[in-house]
C-alpha cells in the first residue's frame, strides 16, 4: 500500500528531531504560559521564570498537572495569554454546564489546529475529490467547526449537515454523492438501522469512509459498522482542552491512533500515584498543547485511559500510536458523544424542592443509541396517586435537566424511600451499556 502524507516532513521526522522540535515549542509555550495569571504563579513556584529555564523535555515534569477543575477556576480569562482583541474564536467542552472550560484561539492557532485536522483526514486516504458530510454537532463543541475547516483545507467539498435528522442526512448523501462522513460511532450504527428502515440501499450511496470519535467504542463496534455500511472507519480522538479533533487519528493501517507529537506532548501516568507507567502499559493520558498560543495548557490530565504501542507503524509515520481509548479515570459519562458528570444531574434535581433525597442514574442502549434515565424519589409531601401534578413535575424535571445537560433524559418518579439506598460510597450510576471495549 502507498501512504499519502499531508505534511511529509513533519509526519516522518526522525524521533530525535521530533523531540528537539518539541523542546523548542515547549519553551515558546512556557513563555506564553508565563503571561497568564494562572501559570505565572504556578511556574514561578516551580522555579520557572522564562522559557529558557526549560533545558530538556524532562523539565516538563517540574510543571504541575492541570485538571478540569483548575481550568474552571481560571474562568473566564485566567488562562488567556494574549490581548482579547487578538482572539478570534472560543470553544468549550461538550455538555458542560455551570462554569465551562473555555479555550480561546488566535488566528494562527486556528490555522495550526486546522493543519492537524487536515493531516488526520488526509492520512485516511481522503483527498480533494471527496465529498465530506460532517454529521456532528456544530457550535461550541469542537467536532463541528474543527472537522469543517480541516475538510476544507484538504480541498474536499464539505457539507455542514450537523448531527441528527437521519432522513435529511440520507437526502444530502444521495443528492451530493457523499463519500466520507464524520459522526459518533453510535450515530453511525443508528444511520445504518435507519437506512434499513427507510429502504435506502447501500448502492444508492457513494460512501467509502467514516471518521468516528467523541466517545469510546470497541474494535468489534468498528468492525460491525464497517461490515454493515461497507466502509472504512477511522478512529478520531481529541478534546476541547487540546483544541478538539486532530490530536490523535488512525492512519490507513487502522491499528492505533497516531498522536501528532509536533503538536502535543503525551505522557501516560498511573492515576493514583501520578507516576509514569512503564512503556506499553495503560494509564491516564496527560497532554501538553504545543500548538496554541492564546490558551496555554501544560500537562492536562485528560482522564482518558490509553497507552502507547511500542512498535513503529508500517505507514512510515514516526509519531507514536495510542491504543483505542478504553474509558475514563473519573466518573464522567459520555452519552451519545456528549459529556456528562453525574454531579451535574445532582445539582439540578437537588435544587428542586419537590424532589426527595434519593436518586439514581441509569444509562443503557436503546437500539444503538444511548438512553439516559434519571430516577428520583419525590418529597414526602407528594402523593403518588395523583397523576396530574406528578406528570407536570416529571415534565418540569425533564425540561430543566435537558436545558442544563443538553441531553434529553427519561425521568421516573418514585415514592419517597423506595429507591435502593446505597451503603457506603453512593453508587448512583448504573451504566448498563455492553462493556465490549
Ligand atoms: P470534548 O472536550 O467535549 O471534545 O470531549 C472530549 C472527550 O471525549 C475526551 O476526553 C474523551 O473522553 C472523549 N473522546 C473523544 N474522542 C474519543 C475517541 N475516539 N474514543 C474515546 N473517547 C473519545
Ligand atoms: Zn500509521
Short mmCIF file of C-alpha atoms and ligand atoms in Angstrom, two decimals:
data_model
loop_
_atom_site.label_atom_id
_atom_site.label_comp_id
_atom_site.label_asym_id
_atom_site.label_seq_id
_atom_site.Cartn_x
_atom_site.Cartn_y
_atom_site.Cartn_z
CA UNK A 1 0.00 0.00 0.00
CA UNK A 2 1.22 3.52 -0.68
CA UNK A 3 0.56 6.06 2.01
CA UNK A 4 -0.04 9.75 1.47
CA UNK A 5 1.26 12.36 3.90
CA UNK A 6 -0.21 15.84 4.29
CA UNK A 7 2.99 17.18 5.77
CA UNK A 8 5.59 14.61 4.70
CA UNK A 9 8.49 16.17 6.56
CA UNK A 10 6.79 16.58 9.92
CA UNK A 11 4.93 13.28 9.77
CA UNK A 12 8.09 11.29 9.19
CA UNK A 13 10.54 13.39 11.21
CA UNK A 14 13.14 11.15 12.91
CA UNK A 15 12.44 10.84 16.65
CA UNK A 16 15.49 12.82 17.74
CA UNK A 17 14.48 15.74 15.52
CA UNK A 18 10.87 15.45 16.63
CA UNK A 19 11.97 15.72 20.25
CA UNK A 20 14.23 18.68 19.50
CA UNK A 21 11.27 20.36 17.82
CA UNK A 22 9.09 19.62 20.85
CA UNK A 23 11.65 21.24 23.12
CA UNK A 24 11.68 24.47 21.10
CA UNK A 25 7.89 24.54 21.09
CA UNK A 26 7.75 23.80 24.81
CA UNK A 27 9.98 26.79 25.55
CA UNK A 28 7.66 29.00 23.49
CA UNK A 29 4.64 27.56 25.26
CA UNK A 30 6.14 28.32 28.67
CA UNK A 31 6.74 31.91 27.53
CA UNK A 32 3.07 32.24 26.64
CA UNK A 33 2.01 30.50 29.83
CA UNK A 34 4.04 32.97 31.91
CA UNK A 35 1.80 35.74 30.57
CA UNK A 36 -1.31 34.19 32.16
CA UNK A 37 -2.32 34.80 35.78
CA UNK A 38 -2.93 31.06 36.20
CA UNK A 39 0.51 29.89 35.10
CA UNK A 40 2.57 32.82 36.29
CA UNK A 41 2.09 31.72 39.88
CA UNK A 42 2.42 28.01 39.19
CA UNK A 43 5.54 28.33 37.09
CA UNK A 44 7.23 30.76 39.44
CA UNK A 45 6.58 28.32 42.28
CA UNK A 46 8.27 25.62 40.19
CA UNK A 47 11.27 27.94 39.71
CA UNK A 48 10.48 28.60 36.05
CA UNK A 49 10.70 32.30 35.17
CA UNK A 50 11.45 32.09 31.47
CA UNK A 51 11.21 29.69 28.54
CA UNK A 52 14.96 29.18 28.77
CA UNK A 53 14.51 27.63 32.22
CA UNK A 54 13.25 24.60 30.31
CA UNK A 55 16.51 22.91 29.25
CA UNK A 56 15.26 19.45 28.34
CA UNK A 57 11.92 17.76 27.73
CA UNK A 58 12.41 16.19 31.15
CA UNK A 59 11.94 19.66 32.68
CA UNK A 60 8.25 19.38 31.79
CA UNK A 61 7.95 17.23 34.91
CA UNK A 62 8.68 20.30 37.04
CA UNK A 63 5.34 21.75 35.98
CA UNK A 64 2.29 20.62 37.99
CA UNK A 65 -0.56 18.77 36.29
CA UNK A 66 -3.62 20.76 35.25
CA UNK A 67 -7.14 19.45 35.78
CA UNK A 68 -10.60 20.38 34.56
CA UNK A 69 -11.22 21.97 37.97
CA UNK A 70 -8.15 24.18 37.53
CA UNK A 71 -9.39 25.31 34.15
CA UNK A 72 -12.82 26.08 35.56
CA UNK A 73 -11.26 28.04 38.40
CA UNK A 74 -9.35 30.10 35.84
CA UNK A 75 -12.59 31.07 34.04
CA UNK A 76 -13.03 33.38 32.21
CA UNK A 77 -9.61 34.82 31.37
CA UNK A 78 -7.14 33.29 33.83
CA UNK A 79 -5.55 31.24 31.06
CA UNK A 80 -5.61 33.86 28.33
CA UNK A 81 -2.10 34.80 27.24
CA UNK A 82 -2.80 37.41 24.57
CA UNK A 83 -4.85 40.63 24.39
CA UNK A 84 -8.54 39.89 23.91
CA UNK A 85 -8.61 41.74 20.60
CA UNK A 86 -6.29 39.12 19.12
CA UNK A 87 -8.68 36.31 20.00
CA UNK A 88 -10.76 35.15 17.04
CA UNK A 89 -12.71 32.19 18.43
CA UNK A 90 -13.63 30.27 21.54
CA UNK A 91 -14.81 26.72 22.13
CA UNK A 92 -15.93 24.79 25.18
CA UNK A 93 -16.18 21.19 26.29
CA UNK A 94 -19.36 19.39 25.17
CA UNK A 95 -22.23 19.21 27.61
CA UNK A 96 -20.52 21.28 30.27
CA UNK A 97 -22.75 23.38 32.45
CA UNK A 98 -22.00 25.83 35.20
CA UNK A 99 -18.57 27.24 34.63
CA UNK A 100 -17.35 25.94 31.29
CA UNK A 101 -13.77 25.17 30.39
CA UNK A 102 -13.27 27.71 27.68
CA UNK A 103 -10.48 27.68 25.15
CA UNK A 104 -9.51 30.77 23.14
CA UNK A 105 -7.75 30.81 19.78
CA UNK A 106 -5.90 33.45 17.83
CA UNK A 107 -5.75 33.37 14.03
CA UNK A 108 -2.55 31.34 13.95
CA UNK A 109 -3.90 28.86 16.50
CA UNK A 110 -6.85 28.16 14.22
CA UNK A 111 -4.53 27.69 11.24
CA UNK A 112 -2.32 25.27 13.17
CA UNK A 113 -5.28 23.31 14.53
CA UNK A 114 -6.82 23.12 11.05
CA UNK A 115 -3.48 21.76 9.80
CA UNK A 116 -3.59 18.88 12.28
CA UNK A 117 -7.18 18.03 11.34
CA UNK A 118 -6.33 18.19 7.62
CA UNK A 119 -3.31 15.94 8.25
CA UNK A 120 -5.54 13.45 10.07
CA UNK A 121 -8.18 13.41 7.33
CA UNK A 122 -5.54 13.03 4.61
CA UNK A 123 -3.89 10.13 6.47
CA UNK A 124 -7.06 8.09 5.93
CA UNK A 125 -6.67 8.36 2.17
CA UNK A 126 -9.12 11.22 1.54
CA UNK A 127 -8.34 13.96 -0.96
CA UNK A 128 -9.90 16.96 -2.69
CA UNK A 129 -12.20 14.79 -4.78
CA UNK A 130 -14.08 13.66 -1.66
CA UNK A 131 -17.47 14.94 -0.52
CA UNK A 132 -17.48 15.17 3.25
CA UNK A 133 -20.66 15.26 5.31
CA UNK A 134 -19.93 16.41 8.83
CA UNK A 135 -22.72 14.75 10.79
CA UNK A 136 -21.70 16.11 14.16
CA UNK A 137 -22.88 18.99 16.34
CA UNK A 138 -21.67 22.40 15.25
CA UNK A 139 -21.37 25.14 17.86
CA UNK A 140 -19.24 25.34 20.96
CA UNK A 141 -18.36 21.66 20.53
CA UNK A 142 -15.15 21.45 18.54
CA UNK A 143 -16.09 18.49 16.33
CA UNK A 144 -18.23 20.61 14.02
CA UNK A 145 -16.02 23.54 13.07
CA UNK A 146 -12.78 21.61 13.68
CA UNK A 147 -13.56 18.98 11.06
CA UNK A 148 -15.27 21.52 8.85
CA UNK A 149 -12.17 23.65 8.34
CA UNK A 150 -9.89 20.60 8.24
CA UNK A 151 -12.00 19.18 5.43
CA UNK A 152 -11.95 22.45 3.53
CA UNK A 153 -8.18 22.66 3.92
CA UNK A 154 -7.88 19.24 2.26
CA UNK A 155 -10.00 20.68 -0.52
CA UNK A 156 -12.97 18.38 -0.04
CA UNK A 157 -16.50 19.59 -0.61
CA UNK A 158 -17.74 19.95 2.98
CA UNK A 159 -21.44 19.60 3.77
CA UNK A 160 -22.06 21.09 7.21
CA UNK A 161 -25.07 18.89 7.90
CA UNK A 162 -24.65 18.79 11.67
CA UNK A 163 -25.94 15.89 13.74
CA UNK A 164 -29.34 14.21 13.89
CA UNK A 165 -32.19 14.08 11.36
CA UNK A 166 -31.21 10.90 9.54
CA UNK A 167 -33.77 11.30 6.76
CA UNK A 168 -32.23 14.62 5.80
CA UNK A 169 -28.74 13.13 6.13
CA UNK A 170 -29.67 10.43 3.57
CA UNK A 171 -31.06 13.03 1.20
CA UNK A 172 -27.84 15.02 1.38
CA UNK A 173 -25.76 11.89 0.87
CA UNK A 174 -27.74 10.96 -2.21
CA UNK A 175 -28.04 14.47 -3.64
CA UNK A 176 -24.36 15.32 -3.36
CA UNK A 177 -22.71 11.91 -3.54
CA UNK A 178 -21.16 11.97 -0.06
CA UNK A 179 -18.05 9.78 0.11
CA UNK A 180 -16.99 10.37 3.72
CA UNK A 181 -18.81 11.18 6.94
CA UNK A 182 -17.87 12.16 10.47
CA UNK A 183 -20.08 11.06 13.35
CA UNK A 184 -20.10 9.35 16.71
CA UNK A 185 -19.93 5.55 16.37
CA UNK A 186 -23.41 5.25 17.91
CA UNK A 187 -24.83 7.64 15.35
CA UNK A 188 -23.24 5.61 12.55
CA UNK A 189 -24.97 2.49 13.84
CA UNK A 190 -28.19 4.45 14.07
CA UNK A 191 -27.75 5.62 10.47
CA UNK A 192 -27.37 2.03 9.35
CA UNK A 193 -30.52 0.92 11.21
CA UNK A 194 -32.47 3.83 9.74
CA UNK A 195 -31.22 3.01 6.27
CA UNK A 196 -32.80 -0.40 6.51
CA UNK A 197 -35.96 1.08 8.00
CA UNK A 198 -36.32 3.65 5.23
CA UNK A 199 -35.35 1.25 2.47
CA UNK A 200 -32.24 3.21 1.46
CA UNK A 201 -29.97 0.84 -0.43
CA UNK A 202 -26.22 0.84 0.05
CA UNK A 203 -25.84 1.10 -3.72
CA UNK A 204 -27.63 4.45 -3.76
CA UNK A 205 -24.79 5.90 -1.65
CA UNK A 206 -21.18 6.59 -2.62
CA UNK A 207 -19.94 6.28 0.94
CA UNK A 208 -16.36 4.99 1.37
CA UNK A 209 -15.15 6.16 4.75
CA UNK A 210 -16.18 7.44 8.16
CA UNK A 211 -14.35 9.22 10.95
CA UNK A 212 -15.79 8.05 14.26
CA UNK A 213 -14.98 9.54 17.63
CA UNK A 214 -16.12 11.69 20.58
CA UNK A 215 -16.93 8.57 22.61
CA UNK A 216 -15.25 5.23 23.40
CA UNK A 217 -16.04 2.25 21.20
CA UNK A 218 -14.56 -1.16 20.70
CA UNK A 219 -12.76 -2.80 17.81
CA UNK A 220 -15.84 -5.03 17.44
CA UNK A 221 -18.07 -1.99 17.05
CA UNK A 222 -15.73 -0.59 14.41
CA UNK A 223 -15.87 -3.87 12.51
CA UNK A 224 -19.61 -4.00 12.80
CA UNK A 225 -20.02 -0.52 11.33
CA UNK A 226 -17.54 -1.35 8.58
CA UNK A 227 -19.32 -4.55 7.63
CA UNK A 228 -22.83 -3.15 7.81
CA UNK A 229 -22.08 0.04 5.89
CA UNK A 230 -19.27 -1.42 3.76
CA UNK A 231 -16.92 1.45 4.56
CA UNK A 232 -13.59 2.03 6.31
CA UNK A 233 -13.96 3.50 9.79
CA UNK A 234 -11.15 5.54 11.31
CA UNK A 235 -10.88 6.35 15.00
CA UNK A 236 -10.66 10.07 15.74
CA UNK A 237 -9.58 11.34 19.14
CA UNK A 238 -9.50 14.85 20.51
CA UNK A 239 -10.72 17.05 23.33
CA UNK A 240 -11.56 20.70 23.57
CA UNK A 241 -8.74 21.45 26.02
CA UNK A 242 -6.30 20.29 23.29
CA UNK A 243 -8.17 22.26 20.57
CA UNK A 244 -10.55 19.48 19.60
CA UNK A 245 -10.24 16.83 16.87
CA UNK A 246 -6.86 16.23 15.27
CA UNK A 247 -4.97 15.24 18.42
CA UNK A 248 -4.69 11.56 17.50
CA UNK A 249 -6.04 9.74 14.46
CA UNK A 250 -5.77 6.40 12.76
CA UNK A 251 -3.90 6.09 9.50
CA UNK A 252 -4.81 3.57 6.83
CA UNK A 253 -3.20 0.77 8.86
CA UNK A 254 -6.10 1.18 11.34
CA UNK A 255 -4.01 -0.05 14.19
CA UNK A 256 -3.79 2.62 16.86
CA UNK A 257 -4.06 6.40 16.67
CA UNK A 258 -1.02 8.48 15.69
CA UNK A 259 -0.70 11.22 18.27
CA UNK A 260 0.68 14.25 16.45
CA UNK A 261 3.75 14.80 18.55
CA UNK A 262 4.78 18.03 16.86
CA UNK A 263 1.56 19.48 18.30
CA UNK A 264 1.19 17.64 21.59
CA UNK A 265 3.42 16.07 24.22
CA UNK A 266 1.88 12.93 25.69
CA UNK A 267 2.55 11.22 29.00
CA UNK A 268 0.84 8.12 30.39
CA UNK A 269 0.56 8.16 34.16
CA UNK A 270 -0.81 5.96 36.89
CA UNK A 271 -3.86 7.98 38.03
CA UNK A 272 -3.30 7.02 41.68
CA UNK A 273 0.43 7.57 42.07
CA UNK A 274 0.69 10.17 39.25
CA UNK A 275 3.95 8.48 38.24
CA UNK A 276 4.64 7.48 34.61
CA UNK A 277 3.69 3.90 33.76
CA UNK A 278 6.22 1.58 32.10
CA UNK A 279 6.29 1.81 28.31
CA UNK A 280 3.41 -0.01 26.64
CA UNK A 281 1.22 -0.09 29.75
CA UNK A 282 -2.15 1.55 30.05
CA UNK A 283 -2.81 4.54 32.27
CA UNK A 284 -4.18 8.06 32.13
CA UNK A 285 -3.24 10.18 29.17
CA UNK A 286 -1.73 13.56 30.06
CA UNK A 287 -1.32 16.11 27.27
CA UNK A 288 0.57 19.35 26.74
CA UNK A 289 -0.65 21.51 23.87
CA UNK A 290 2.33 22.79 21.86
CA UNK A 291 0.34 24.33 19.05
CA UNK A 292 -1.79 27.00 20.72
CA UNK A 293 -0.67 30.39 21.96
CA UNK A 294 -3.88 32.01 23.20
CA UNK A 295 -4.68 29.44 25.90
CA UNK A 296 -1.56 27.60 27.06
CA UNK A 297 -2.26 24.31 28.82
CA UNK A 298 0.51 22.11 30.14
CA UNK A 299 0.25 18.55 31.45
CA UNK A 300 -3.52 18.34 31.27
CA UNK A 301 -4.97 15.26 32.93
CA UNK A 302 -7.40 14.10 30.24
CA UNK A 303 -8.81 11.30 32.46
CA UNK A 304 -8.84 9.15 29.33
CA UNK A 305 -7.36 5.66 29.62
CA UNK A 306 -4.88 4.70 26.97
CA UNK A 307 -1.26 3.73 26.34
CA UNK A 308 1.28 3.64 23.53
CA UNK A 309 2.10 0.89 21.09
CA UNK A 310 5.81 0.28 21.25
CA UNK A 311 6.45 -0.89 17.70
CA UNK A 312 6.52 1.61 14.81
CA UNK A 313 3.67 1.80 12.29
CA UNK A 314 4.12 0.41 8.79
CA UNK A 315 2.82 3.66 7.27
CA UNK A 316 6.21 5.23 8.00
CA UNK A 317 4.99 7.96 10.33
CA UNK A 318 7.27 8.44 13.31
CA UNK A 319 4.57 9.71 15.67
CA UNK A 320 3.66 7.16 18.31
CA UNK A 321 0.28 5.42 18.25
CA UNK A 322 -2.21 5.41 21.11
CA UNK A 323 -4.32 2.42 22.00
CA UNK A 324 -8.01 2.93 21.42
CA UNK A 325 -9.32 4.88 24.46
CA UNK A 326 -10.92 2.33 26.77
CA UNK A 327 -12.64 4.55 29.31
CA UNK A 328 -12.13 7.25 31.90
CA UNK A 329 -10.36 7.53 35.23
CA UNK A 330 -13.15 9.73 36.60
CA UNK A 331 -16.93 9.34 36.70
CA UNK A 332 -17.63 11.28 33.51
CA UNK A 333 -20.20 9.55 31.30
CA UNK A 334 -20.36 10.02 27.56
CA UNK A 335 -23.95 9.82 26.30
CA UNK A 336 -24.16 9.76 22.52
CA UNK A 337 -20.97 11.78 22.39
CA UNK A 338 -21.98 14.37 24.98
CA UNK A 339 -20.01 14.53 28.21
CA UNK A 340 -21.92 14.31 31.45
CA UNK A 341 -20.81 14.32 35.06
CA UNK A 342 -23.32 12.73 37.48
CA UNK A 343 -22.82 15.78 39.72
CA UNK A 344 -24.48 17.95 37.04
CA UNK A 345 -27.69 15.93 37.43
CA UNK A 346 -27.46 16.07 41.20
CA UNK A 347 -27.12 19.84 41.12
CA UNK A 348 -30.29 20.23 39.07
CA UNK A 349 -32.57 17.80 40.85
CA UNK A 350 -31.47 18.60 44.35
CA UNK A 351 -32.30 22.26 43.78
CA UNK A 352 -35.98 21.32 43.20
CA UNK A 353 -37.85 21.23 46.47
CA UNK A 354 -40.43 18.61 45.40
CA UNK A 355 -37.63 16.12 44.79
CA UNK A 356 -36.81 13.67 47.56
CA UNK A 357 -33.40 12.67 48.83
CA UNK A 358 -32.53 9.70 46.74
CA UNK A 359 -31.97 9.39 43.03
CA UNK A 360 -30.15 7.22 40.57
CA UNK A 361 -28.96 7.49 37.01
CA UNK A 362 -29.32 4.63 34.53
CA UNK A 363 -27.60 4.55 31.16
CA UNK A 364 -28.48 1.85 28.67
CA UNK A 365 -28.65 1.15 24.98
CA UNK A 366 -31.94 1.70 23.24
CA UNK A 367 -31.37 0.24 19.83
CA UNK A 368 -27.91 1.54 19.03
CA UNK A 369 -28.19 4.87 20.82
CA UNK A 370 -27.54 5.64 24.48
CA UNK A 371 -30.51 6.34 26.67
CA UNK A 372 -30.31 8.24 29.97
CA UNK A 373 -32.93 7.67 32.67
CA UNK A 374 -32.98 9.71 35.84
CA UNK A 375 -34.93 8.00 38.62
CA UNK A 376 -35.73 10.22 41.51
CA UNK A 377 -37.80 9.99 44.65
CA UNK A 378 -40.41 12.62 45.28
CA UNK A 379 -40.57 14.51 48.55
CA UNK A 380 -42.72 13.02 51.36
CA UNK A 381 -45.49 15.58 50.79
CA UNK A 382 -46.20 14.43 47.25
CA UNK A 383 -48.95 11.86 46.71
CA UNK A 384 -48.10 9.20 44.17
CA UNK A 385 -51.74 8.51 43.29
CA UNK A 386 -52.42 11.96 41.90
CA UNK A 387 -51.24 11.62 38.30
CA UNK A 388 -51.66 15.15 37.01
CA UNK A 389 -49.28 17.03 39.32
CA UNK A 390 -46.87 14.12 39.12
CA UNK A 391 -46.73 14.27 35.34
CA UNK A 392 -46.28 18.01 35.49
CA UNK A 393 -43.40 17.61 37.93
CA UNK A 394 -41.83 14.91 35.77
CA UNK A 395 -42.01 17.14 32.74
CA UNK A 396 -40.53 20.05 34.66
CA UNK A 397 -37.60 17.94 35.85
CA UNK A 398 -37.05 16.63 32.34
CA UNK A 399 -37.05 20.10 30.80
CA UNK A 400 -34.79 21.59 33.47
CA UNK A 401 -32.34 18.73 33.09
CA UNK A 402 -32.36 18.96 29.32
CA UNK A 403 -31.65 22.67 29.46
CA UNK A 404 -28.67 22.08 31.75
CA UNK A 405 -27.10 18.91 30.40
CA UNK A 406 -28.11 19.22 26.72
CA UNK A 407 -29.32 15.60 26.80
CA UNK A 408 -33.00 14.69 26.83
CA UNK A 409 -33.42 12.23 29.71
CA UNK A 410 -36.29 9.97 30.59
CA UNK A 411 -37.49 10.84 34.11
CA UNK A 412 -39.05 8.35 36.51
CA UNK A 413 -40.60 9.43 39.79
CA UNK A 414 -40.57 7.04 42.73
CA UNK A 415 -42.23 7.15 46.09
CA UNK A 416 -40.25 8.63 48.92
CA UNK A 417 -37.96 5.99 50.44
CA UNK A 418 -38.45 3.46 47.63
CA UNK A 419 -35.20 3.68 45.69
CA UNK A 420 -32.43 1.42 46.98
CA UNK A 421 -30.19 3.25 49.42
CA UNK A 422 -26.58 2.68 48.58
CA UNK A 423 -24.45 1.70 51.50
CA UNK A 424 -21.17 3.44 51.97
CA UNK A 425 -19.98 5.22 48.86
CA UNK A 426 -23.06 6.19 46.89
CA UNK A 427 -23.28 4.22 43.69
CA UNK A 428 -25.93 6.17 41.95
CA UNK A 429 -24.87 5.46 38.41
CA UNK A 430 -25.83 2.24 36.66
CA UNK A 431 -24.15 2.07 33.32
CA UNK A 432 -25.80 -0.95 31.70
CA UNK A 433 -24.31 -0.44 28.27
CA UNK A 434 -22.44 -3.52 27.00
CA UNK A 435 -18.79 -3.32 28.06
CA UNK A 436 -17.20 -4.58 24.88
CA UNK A 437 -14.38 -2.08 24.74
P1 LIG B 1 -14.84 17.31 24.36
O1 LIG B 1 -13.88 18.12 25.15
O2 LIG B 1 -16.26 17.69 24.57
O3 LIG B 1 -14.47 17.26 22.92
O4 LIG B 1 -14.75 15.80 24.92
C1 LIG B 1 -13.52 15.14 24.86
C2 LIG B 1 -13.65 13.76 25.45
O5 LIG B 1 -14.42 12.90 24.57
C3 LIG B 1 -12.32 13.06 25.57
O6 LIG B 1 -11.61 13.46 26.72
C4 LIG B 1 -12.73 11.60 25.59
O7 LIG B 1 -13.18 11.23 26.88
C5 LIG B 1 -13.91 11.57 24.63
N1 LIG B 1 -13.45 11.14 23.29
C6 LIG B 1 -13.18 11.90 22.22
N2 LIG B 1 -12.79 11.13 21.18
C7 LIG B 1 -12.81 9.85 21.60
C8 LIG B 1 -12.47 8.59 20.98
N3 LIG B 1 -12.09 8.47 19.72
N4 LIG B 1 -12.56 7.49 21.75
C9 LIG B 1 -12.95 7.58 23.04
N5 LIG B 1 -13.28 8.72 23.67
C10 LIG B 1 -13.21 9.85 22.95
ZN1 LIG B 2 0.42 4.69 10.64
#
